[in-house]
Short mmCIF file of C-alpha atoms in Angstrom, two decimals:
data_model
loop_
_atom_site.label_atom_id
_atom_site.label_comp_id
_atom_site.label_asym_id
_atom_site.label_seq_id
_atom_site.Cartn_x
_atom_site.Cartn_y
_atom_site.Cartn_z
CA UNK A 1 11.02 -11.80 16.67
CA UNK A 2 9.39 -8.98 17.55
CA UNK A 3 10.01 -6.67 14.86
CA UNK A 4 7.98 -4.43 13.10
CA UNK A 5 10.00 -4.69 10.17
CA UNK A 6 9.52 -6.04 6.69
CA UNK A 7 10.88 -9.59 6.59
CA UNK A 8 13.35 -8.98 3.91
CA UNK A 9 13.83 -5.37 4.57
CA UNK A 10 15.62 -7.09 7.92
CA UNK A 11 17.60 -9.47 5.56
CA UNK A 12 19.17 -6.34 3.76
CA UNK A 13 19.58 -4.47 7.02
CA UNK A 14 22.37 -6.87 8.14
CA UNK A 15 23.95 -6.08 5.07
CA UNK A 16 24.01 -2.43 5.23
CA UNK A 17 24.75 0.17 8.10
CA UNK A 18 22.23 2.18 10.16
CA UNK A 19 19.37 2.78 8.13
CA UNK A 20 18.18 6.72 8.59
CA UNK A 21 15.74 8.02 10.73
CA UNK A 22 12.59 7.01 9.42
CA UNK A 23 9.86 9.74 9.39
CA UNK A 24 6.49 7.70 11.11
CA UNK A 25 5.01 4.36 11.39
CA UNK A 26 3.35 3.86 7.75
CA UNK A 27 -0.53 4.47 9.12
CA UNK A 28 0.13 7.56 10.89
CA UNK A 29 0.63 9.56 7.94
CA UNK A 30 -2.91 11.03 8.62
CA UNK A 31 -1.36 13.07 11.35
CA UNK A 32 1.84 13.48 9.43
CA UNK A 33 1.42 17.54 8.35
CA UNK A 34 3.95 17.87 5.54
CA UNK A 35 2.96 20.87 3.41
CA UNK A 36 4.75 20.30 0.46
CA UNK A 37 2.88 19.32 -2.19
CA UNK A 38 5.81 18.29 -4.14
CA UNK A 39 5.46 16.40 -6.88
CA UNK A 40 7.02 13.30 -6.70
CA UNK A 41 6.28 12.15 -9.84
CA UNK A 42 9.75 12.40 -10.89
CA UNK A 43 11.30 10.20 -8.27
CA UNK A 44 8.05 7.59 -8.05
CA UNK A 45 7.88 7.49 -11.40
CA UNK A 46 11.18 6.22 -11.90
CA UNK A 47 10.85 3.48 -9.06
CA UNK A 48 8.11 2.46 -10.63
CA UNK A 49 8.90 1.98 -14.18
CA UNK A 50 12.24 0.23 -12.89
CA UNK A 51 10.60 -2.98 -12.48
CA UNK A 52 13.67 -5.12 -13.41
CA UNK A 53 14.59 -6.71 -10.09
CA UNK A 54 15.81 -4.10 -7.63
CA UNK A 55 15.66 -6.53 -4.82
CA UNK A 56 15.49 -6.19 -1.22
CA UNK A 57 15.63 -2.35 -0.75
CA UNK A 58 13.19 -1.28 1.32
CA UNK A 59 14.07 1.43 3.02
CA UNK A 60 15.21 0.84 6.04
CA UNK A 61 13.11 3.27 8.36
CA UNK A 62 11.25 0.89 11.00
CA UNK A 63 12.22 1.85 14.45
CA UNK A 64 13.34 -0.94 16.33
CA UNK A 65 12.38 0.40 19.61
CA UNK A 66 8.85 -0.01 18.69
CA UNK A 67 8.09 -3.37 18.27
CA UNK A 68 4.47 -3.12 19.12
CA UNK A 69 3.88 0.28 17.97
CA UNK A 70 3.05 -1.94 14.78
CA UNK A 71 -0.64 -2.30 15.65
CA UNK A 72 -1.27 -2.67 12.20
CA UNK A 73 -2.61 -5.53 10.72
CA UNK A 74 -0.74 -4.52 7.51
CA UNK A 75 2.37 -5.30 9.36
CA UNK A 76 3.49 -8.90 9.62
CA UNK A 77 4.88 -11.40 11.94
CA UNK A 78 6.82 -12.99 10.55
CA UNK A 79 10.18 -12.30 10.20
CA UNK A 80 12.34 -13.92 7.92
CA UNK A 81 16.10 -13.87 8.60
CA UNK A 82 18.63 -14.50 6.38
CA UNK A 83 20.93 -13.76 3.52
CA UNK A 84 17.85 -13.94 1.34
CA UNK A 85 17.96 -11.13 -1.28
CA UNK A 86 14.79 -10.55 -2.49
CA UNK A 87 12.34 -7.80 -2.81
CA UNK A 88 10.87 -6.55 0.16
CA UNK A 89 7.13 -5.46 -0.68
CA UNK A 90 4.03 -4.54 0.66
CA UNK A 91 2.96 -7.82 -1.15
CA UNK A 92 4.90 -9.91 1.80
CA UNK A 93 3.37 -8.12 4.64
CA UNK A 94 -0.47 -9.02 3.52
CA UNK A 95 0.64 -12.45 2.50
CA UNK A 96 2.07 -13.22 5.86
CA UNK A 97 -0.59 -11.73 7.50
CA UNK A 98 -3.34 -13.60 5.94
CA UNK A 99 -1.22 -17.29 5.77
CA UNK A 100 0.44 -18.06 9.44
CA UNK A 101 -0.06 -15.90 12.30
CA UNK A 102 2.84 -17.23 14.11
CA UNK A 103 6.56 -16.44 14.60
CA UNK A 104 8.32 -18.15 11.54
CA UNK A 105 11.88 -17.37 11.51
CA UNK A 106 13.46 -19.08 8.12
CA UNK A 107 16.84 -19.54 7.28
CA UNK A 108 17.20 -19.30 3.44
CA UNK A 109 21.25 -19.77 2.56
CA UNK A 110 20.96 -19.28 -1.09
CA UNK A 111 20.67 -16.10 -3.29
CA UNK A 112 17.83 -15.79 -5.56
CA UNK A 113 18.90 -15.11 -9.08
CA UNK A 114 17.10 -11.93 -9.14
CA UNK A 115 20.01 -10.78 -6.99
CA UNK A 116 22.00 -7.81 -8.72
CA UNK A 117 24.67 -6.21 -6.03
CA UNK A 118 24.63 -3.36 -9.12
CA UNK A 119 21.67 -2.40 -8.93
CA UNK A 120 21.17 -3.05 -5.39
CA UNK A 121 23.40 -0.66 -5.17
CA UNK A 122 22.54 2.13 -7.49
CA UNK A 123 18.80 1.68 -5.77
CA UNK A 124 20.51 2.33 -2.14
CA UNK A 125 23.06 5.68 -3.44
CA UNK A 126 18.96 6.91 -4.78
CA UNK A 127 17.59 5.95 -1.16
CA UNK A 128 20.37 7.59 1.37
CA UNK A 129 19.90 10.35 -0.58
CA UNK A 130 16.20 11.00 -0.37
CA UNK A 131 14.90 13.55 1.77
CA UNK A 132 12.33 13.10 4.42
CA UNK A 133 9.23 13.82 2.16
CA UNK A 134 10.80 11.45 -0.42
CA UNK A 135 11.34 8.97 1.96
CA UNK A 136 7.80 8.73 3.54
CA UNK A 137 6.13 9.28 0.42
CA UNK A 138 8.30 5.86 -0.94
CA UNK A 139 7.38 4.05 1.95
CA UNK A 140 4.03 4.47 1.40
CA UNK A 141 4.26 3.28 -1.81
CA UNK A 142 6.16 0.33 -0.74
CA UNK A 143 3.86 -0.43 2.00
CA UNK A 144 0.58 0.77 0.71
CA UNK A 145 -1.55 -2.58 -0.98
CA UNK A 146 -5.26 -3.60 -1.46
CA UNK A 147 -6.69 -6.08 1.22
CA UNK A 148 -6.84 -9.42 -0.27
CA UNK A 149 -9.62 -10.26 1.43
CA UNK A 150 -11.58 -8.06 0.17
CA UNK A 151 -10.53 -8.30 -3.51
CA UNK A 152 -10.95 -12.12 -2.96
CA UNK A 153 -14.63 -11.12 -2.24
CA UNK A 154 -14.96 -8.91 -5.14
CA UNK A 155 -13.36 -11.54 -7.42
CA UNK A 156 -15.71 -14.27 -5.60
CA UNK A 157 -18.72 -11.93 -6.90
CA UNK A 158 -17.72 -10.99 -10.25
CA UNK A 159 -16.98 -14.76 -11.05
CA UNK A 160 -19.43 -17.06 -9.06
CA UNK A 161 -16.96 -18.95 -8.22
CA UNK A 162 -15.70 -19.72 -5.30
CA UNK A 163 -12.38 -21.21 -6.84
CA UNK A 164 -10.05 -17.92 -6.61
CA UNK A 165 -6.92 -19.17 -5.47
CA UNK A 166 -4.05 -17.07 -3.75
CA UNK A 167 -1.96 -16.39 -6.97
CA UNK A 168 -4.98 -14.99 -8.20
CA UNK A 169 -5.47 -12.39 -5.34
CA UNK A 170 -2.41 -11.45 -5.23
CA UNK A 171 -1.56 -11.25 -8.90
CA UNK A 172 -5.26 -8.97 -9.23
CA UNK A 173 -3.88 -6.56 -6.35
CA UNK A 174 -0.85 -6.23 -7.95
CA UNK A 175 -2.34 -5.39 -11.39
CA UNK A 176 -4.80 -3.04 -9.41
CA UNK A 177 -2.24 -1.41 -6.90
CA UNK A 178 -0.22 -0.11 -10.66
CA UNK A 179 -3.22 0.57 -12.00
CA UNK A 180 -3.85 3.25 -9.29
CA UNK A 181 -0.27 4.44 -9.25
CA UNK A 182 -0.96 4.74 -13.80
CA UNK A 183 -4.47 7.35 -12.78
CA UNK A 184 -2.47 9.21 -10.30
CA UNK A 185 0.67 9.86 -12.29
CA UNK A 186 -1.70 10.78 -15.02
CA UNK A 187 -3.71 13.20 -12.69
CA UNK A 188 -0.81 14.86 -11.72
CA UNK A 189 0.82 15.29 -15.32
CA UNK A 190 -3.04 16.36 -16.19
CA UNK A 191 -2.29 18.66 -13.39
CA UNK A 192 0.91 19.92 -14.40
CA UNK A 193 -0.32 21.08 -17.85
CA UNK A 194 -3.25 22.83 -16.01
CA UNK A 195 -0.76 24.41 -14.25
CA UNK A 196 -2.91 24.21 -10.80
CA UNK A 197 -1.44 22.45 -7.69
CA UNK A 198 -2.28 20.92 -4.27
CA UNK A 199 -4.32 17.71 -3.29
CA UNK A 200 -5.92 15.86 -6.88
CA UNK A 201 -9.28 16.75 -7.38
CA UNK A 202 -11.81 13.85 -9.36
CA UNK A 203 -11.57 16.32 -12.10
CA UNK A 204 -7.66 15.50 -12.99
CA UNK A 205 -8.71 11.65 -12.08
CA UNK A 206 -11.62 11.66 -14.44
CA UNK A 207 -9.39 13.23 -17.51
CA UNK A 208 -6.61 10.93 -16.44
CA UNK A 209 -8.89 7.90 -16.89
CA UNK A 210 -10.60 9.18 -20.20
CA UNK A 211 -6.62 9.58 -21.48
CA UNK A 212 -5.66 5.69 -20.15
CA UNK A 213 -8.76 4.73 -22.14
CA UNK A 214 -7.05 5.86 -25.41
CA UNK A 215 -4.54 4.61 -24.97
CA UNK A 216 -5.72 1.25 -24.17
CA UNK A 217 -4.78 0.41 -20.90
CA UNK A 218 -8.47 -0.17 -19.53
CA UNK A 219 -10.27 -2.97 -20.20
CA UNK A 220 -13.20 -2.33 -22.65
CA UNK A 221 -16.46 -3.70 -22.07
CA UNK A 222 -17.82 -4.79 -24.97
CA UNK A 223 -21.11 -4.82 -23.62
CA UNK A 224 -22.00 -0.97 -21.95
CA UNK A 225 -22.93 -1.04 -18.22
CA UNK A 226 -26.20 -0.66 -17.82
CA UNK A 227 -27.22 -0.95 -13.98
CA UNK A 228 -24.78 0.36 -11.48
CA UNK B 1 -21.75 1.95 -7.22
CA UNK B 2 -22.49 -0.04 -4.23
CA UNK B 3 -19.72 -2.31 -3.52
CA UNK B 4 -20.34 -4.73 -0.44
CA UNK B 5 -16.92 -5.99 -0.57
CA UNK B 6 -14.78 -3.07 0.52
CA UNK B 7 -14.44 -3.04 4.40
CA UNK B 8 -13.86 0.33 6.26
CA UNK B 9 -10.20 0.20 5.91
CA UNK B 10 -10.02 0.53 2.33
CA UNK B 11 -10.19 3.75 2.16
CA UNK B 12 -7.38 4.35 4.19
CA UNK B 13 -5.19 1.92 2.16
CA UNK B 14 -6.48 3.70 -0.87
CA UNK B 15 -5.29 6.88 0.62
CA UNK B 16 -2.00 5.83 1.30
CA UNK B 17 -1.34 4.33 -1.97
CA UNK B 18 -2.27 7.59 -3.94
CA UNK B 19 0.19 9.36 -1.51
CA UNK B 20 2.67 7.20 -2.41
CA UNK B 21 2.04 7.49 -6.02
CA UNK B 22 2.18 11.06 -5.82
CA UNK B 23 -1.17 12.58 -4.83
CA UNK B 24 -0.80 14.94 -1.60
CA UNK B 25 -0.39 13.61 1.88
CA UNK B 26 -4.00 13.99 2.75
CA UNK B 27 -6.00 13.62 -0.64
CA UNK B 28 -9.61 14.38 -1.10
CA UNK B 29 -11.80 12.20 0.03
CA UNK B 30 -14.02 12.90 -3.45
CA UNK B 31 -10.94 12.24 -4.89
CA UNK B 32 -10.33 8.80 -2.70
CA UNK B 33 -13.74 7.48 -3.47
CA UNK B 34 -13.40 8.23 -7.57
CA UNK B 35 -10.33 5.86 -6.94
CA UNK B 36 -11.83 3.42 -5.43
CA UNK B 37 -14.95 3.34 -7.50
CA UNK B 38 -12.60 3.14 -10.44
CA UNK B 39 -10.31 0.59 -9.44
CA UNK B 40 -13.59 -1.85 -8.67
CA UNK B 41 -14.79 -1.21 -12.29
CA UNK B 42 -11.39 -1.98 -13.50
CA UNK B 43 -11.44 -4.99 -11.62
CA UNK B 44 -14.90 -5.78 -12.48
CA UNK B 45 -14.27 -5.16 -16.05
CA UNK B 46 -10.84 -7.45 -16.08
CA UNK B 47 -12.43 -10.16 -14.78
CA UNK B 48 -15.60 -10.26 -16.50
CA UNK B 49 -12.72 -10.60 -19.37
CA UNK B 50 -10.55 -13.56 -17.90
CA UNK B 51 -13.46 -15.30 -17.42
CA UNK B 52 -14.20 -15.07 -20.86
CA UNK B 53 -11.01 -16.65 -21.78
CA UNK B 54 -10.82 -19.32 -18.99
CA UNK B 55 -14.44 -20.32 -19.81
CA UNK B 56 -12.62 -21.59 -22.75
CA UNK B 57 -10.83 -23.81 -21.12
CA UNK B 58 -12.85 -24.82 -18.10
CA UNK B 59 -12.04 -22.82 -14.87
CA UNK B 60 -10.37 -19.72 -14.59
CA UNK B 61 -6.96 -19.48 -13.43
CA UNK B 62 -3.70 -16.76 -12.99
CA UNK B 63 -2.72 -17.39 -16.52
CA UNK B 64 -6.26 -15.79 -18.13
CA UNK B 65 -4.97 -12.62 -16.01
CA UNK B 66 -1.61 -12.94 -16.94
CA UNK B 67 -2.78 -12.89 -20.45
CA UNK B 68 -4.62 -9.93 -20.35
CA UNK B 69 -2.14 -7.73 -19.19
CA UNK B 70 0.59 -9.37 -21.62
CA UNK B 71 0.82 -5.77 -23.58
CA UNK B 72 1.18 -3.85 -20.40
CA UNK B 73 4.66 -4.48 -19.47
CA UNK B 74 5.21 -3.17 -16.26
CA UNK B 75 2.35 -4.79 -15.00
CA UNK B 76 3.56 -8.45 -16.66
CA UNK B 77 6.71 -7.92 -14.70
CA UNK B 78 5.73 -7.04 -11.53
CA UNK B 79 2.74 -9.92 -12.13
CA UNK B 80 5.78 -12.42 -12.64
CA UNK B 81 7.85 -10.67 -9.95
CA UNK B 82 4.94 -11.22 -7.37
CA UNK B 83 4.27 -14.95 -8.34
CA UNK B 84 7.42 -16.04 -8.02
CA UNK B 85 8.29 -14.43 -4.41
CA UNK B 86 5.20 -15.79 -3.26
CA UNK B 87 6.62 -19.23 -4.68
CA UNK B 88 9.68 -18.53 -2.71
CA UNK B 89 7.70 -17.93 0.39
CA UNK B 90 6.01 -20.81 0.41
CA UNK B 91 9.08 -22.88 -0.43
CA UNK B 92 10.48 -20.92 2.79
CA UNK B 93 7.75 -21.84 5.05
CA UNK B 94 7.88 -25.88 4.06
CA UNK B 95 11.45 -25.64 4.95
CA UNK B 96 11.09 -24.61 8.00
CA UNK B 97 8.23 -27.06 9.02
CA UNK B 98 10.66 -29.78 8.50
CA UNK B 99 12.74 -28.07 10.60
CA UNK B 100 10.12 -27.68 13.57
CA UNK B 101 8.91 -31.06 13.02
CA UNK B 102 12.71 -32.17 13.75
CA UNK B 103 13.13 -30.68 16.40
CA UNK B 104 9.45 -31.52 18.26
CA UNK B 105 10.81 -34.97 17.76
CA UNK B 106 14.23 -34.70 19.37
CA UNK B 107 12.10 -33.13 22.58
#
């Protein structure tokens, strides 16, 4: 198969009609010029607290007419076809990516449980209704993930061991990947109430993490970093 | 903080996850780096602490992570979410080396 699209993202396109016109392949957004810097907080924010099962949504933007325009290493090859409803993430992509390098085309008959047509549906009435910005700026976020290898690595050195298995990666770049999305939700509400605008500046980031530290969400180090 | 394990693409991925979280569509690269610099800490820090509890019980595995995000809800979920598509996947892929298998046979 030679597409460039997500593996389940395919699965939901035979259920649905012609996905919209999708802005730009995910890594070109560098040359993207957009010059709203609307704040999407509103709309990512609710995606992202939503994290009952939601399945299979992705947005249906990849081009079909450029199969290799995917140079990308981000974006898989495999391509899984089938009535399988389940969540299309940037999770999938790496996973293939890393695991088998070859075609695998997988028929999967059954329906996971996480399957709700309700809110499959409610999730696509939000996407056909997003507007351009919206739409790229969700794709990102759908595509967008840490390299496992690389957090593999880092886990490798923090531990000693050489024992980190796959769940573990993944699992850590999940936890990682929200933890990113929790600073720059915060920045921007940090923003909001300093009433300034435009790109995030390490100031907003650095109050953002000093307010995620009250409340808890970052690990504490119970001994205090001496050497960095 | 000198971190030899992020190659030069991170920053790019970085960058495209803050857009999609909400930062502009070309963020500072100050503001990239704080990120990053960040997130490794975080990771650092959450480690150093699953080790902890997995030294208690010999090696360290998914659940010492799993356990340390146990207040943080979202996270849990989407922990639980991403564990169980990845068991999925692999079930996927066995099935379909059966399949191949079959069929190099019947050739």
């Amino acid at each position: 198969m030679k597409q460039s699209k997500d593996p389940f993202e395919a699965a939901l396109e035979e259920q649905e009609e012609s996905p919209p016109d999708s802005p730009v392949g995910e890594d070109e957004l560098n040359s993207q010029t957009p010059n709203e810097p609307q704040n999407q907080t509103n709309g990512g924010h609710n995606l992202l607290v939503d994290d009952d099962d939601y399945d299979n949504i992705g947005p249906n933007i990849k081009n079909p007419s450029h199969p290799s325009s995917s140079s990308t290493p981000k974006l898989h090859s495999t391509s899984v076809n089938a009535n399988v409803a389940t969540r299309a993430t940037t999770k999938n992509k790496e996973y293939e990516d890393e695991e088998e390098e070859e075609n695998v085309e997988v028929e999967l008959s059954k329906f996971p449980s996480s399957a709700d047509p309700a809110k499959m549906a409610k999730m696509q009435a939000i996407l056909s209704q997003f507007t351009e910005n919206q739409m790229s700026r969700y794709e990102s976020f759908r595509r967008s993930a840490l390299q496992r290898s690389n957090m593999r690595r880092l886990l490798v050195s923090i531990t000693g061991s050489q024992k980190i298995s796959l769940p573990m990666t993944i699992v850590v770049c999940g936890i990682a990947k929200m933890f990113v999305g929790e600073l720059v939700e915060k920045a921007r509400i940090v923003m909001t109430e300093r009433k300034e605008s435009g790109p995030i500046r390490p100031c907003h980031i650095r109050e953002a993490y000093r307010r995620l530290k009250l409340e808890g969400k970052v690990p504490k180090r119970s001994v205090q970093r001496l050497f960095r | 903080m000198i971190n030899p394990s992020t190659g030069p693409s991170s920053k790019a991925k970085v960058q495209h996850m803050m857009y999609g979280f909400g930062d502009d569509p070309n963020p500072l690269p100050e503001t990239v780096t704080l990120v990053e610099e960040i997130v490794v800490e975080y990771v650092t820090d959450l480690a150093h602490k699953a080790q902890d509890i997995g030294s208690k019980r010999g090696k360290l595995s998914v659940e010492d992570f799993l356990f340390l995000i146990r207040k943080d809800l979202p996270k849990l979920n989407r922990c639980t979410e991403l564990l169980s598509m990845q068991e999925e996947l692999k079930q996927a892929r066995k099935a379909f080396e059966v399949d191949e298998d079959k069929l190099a046979t019947l050739e």
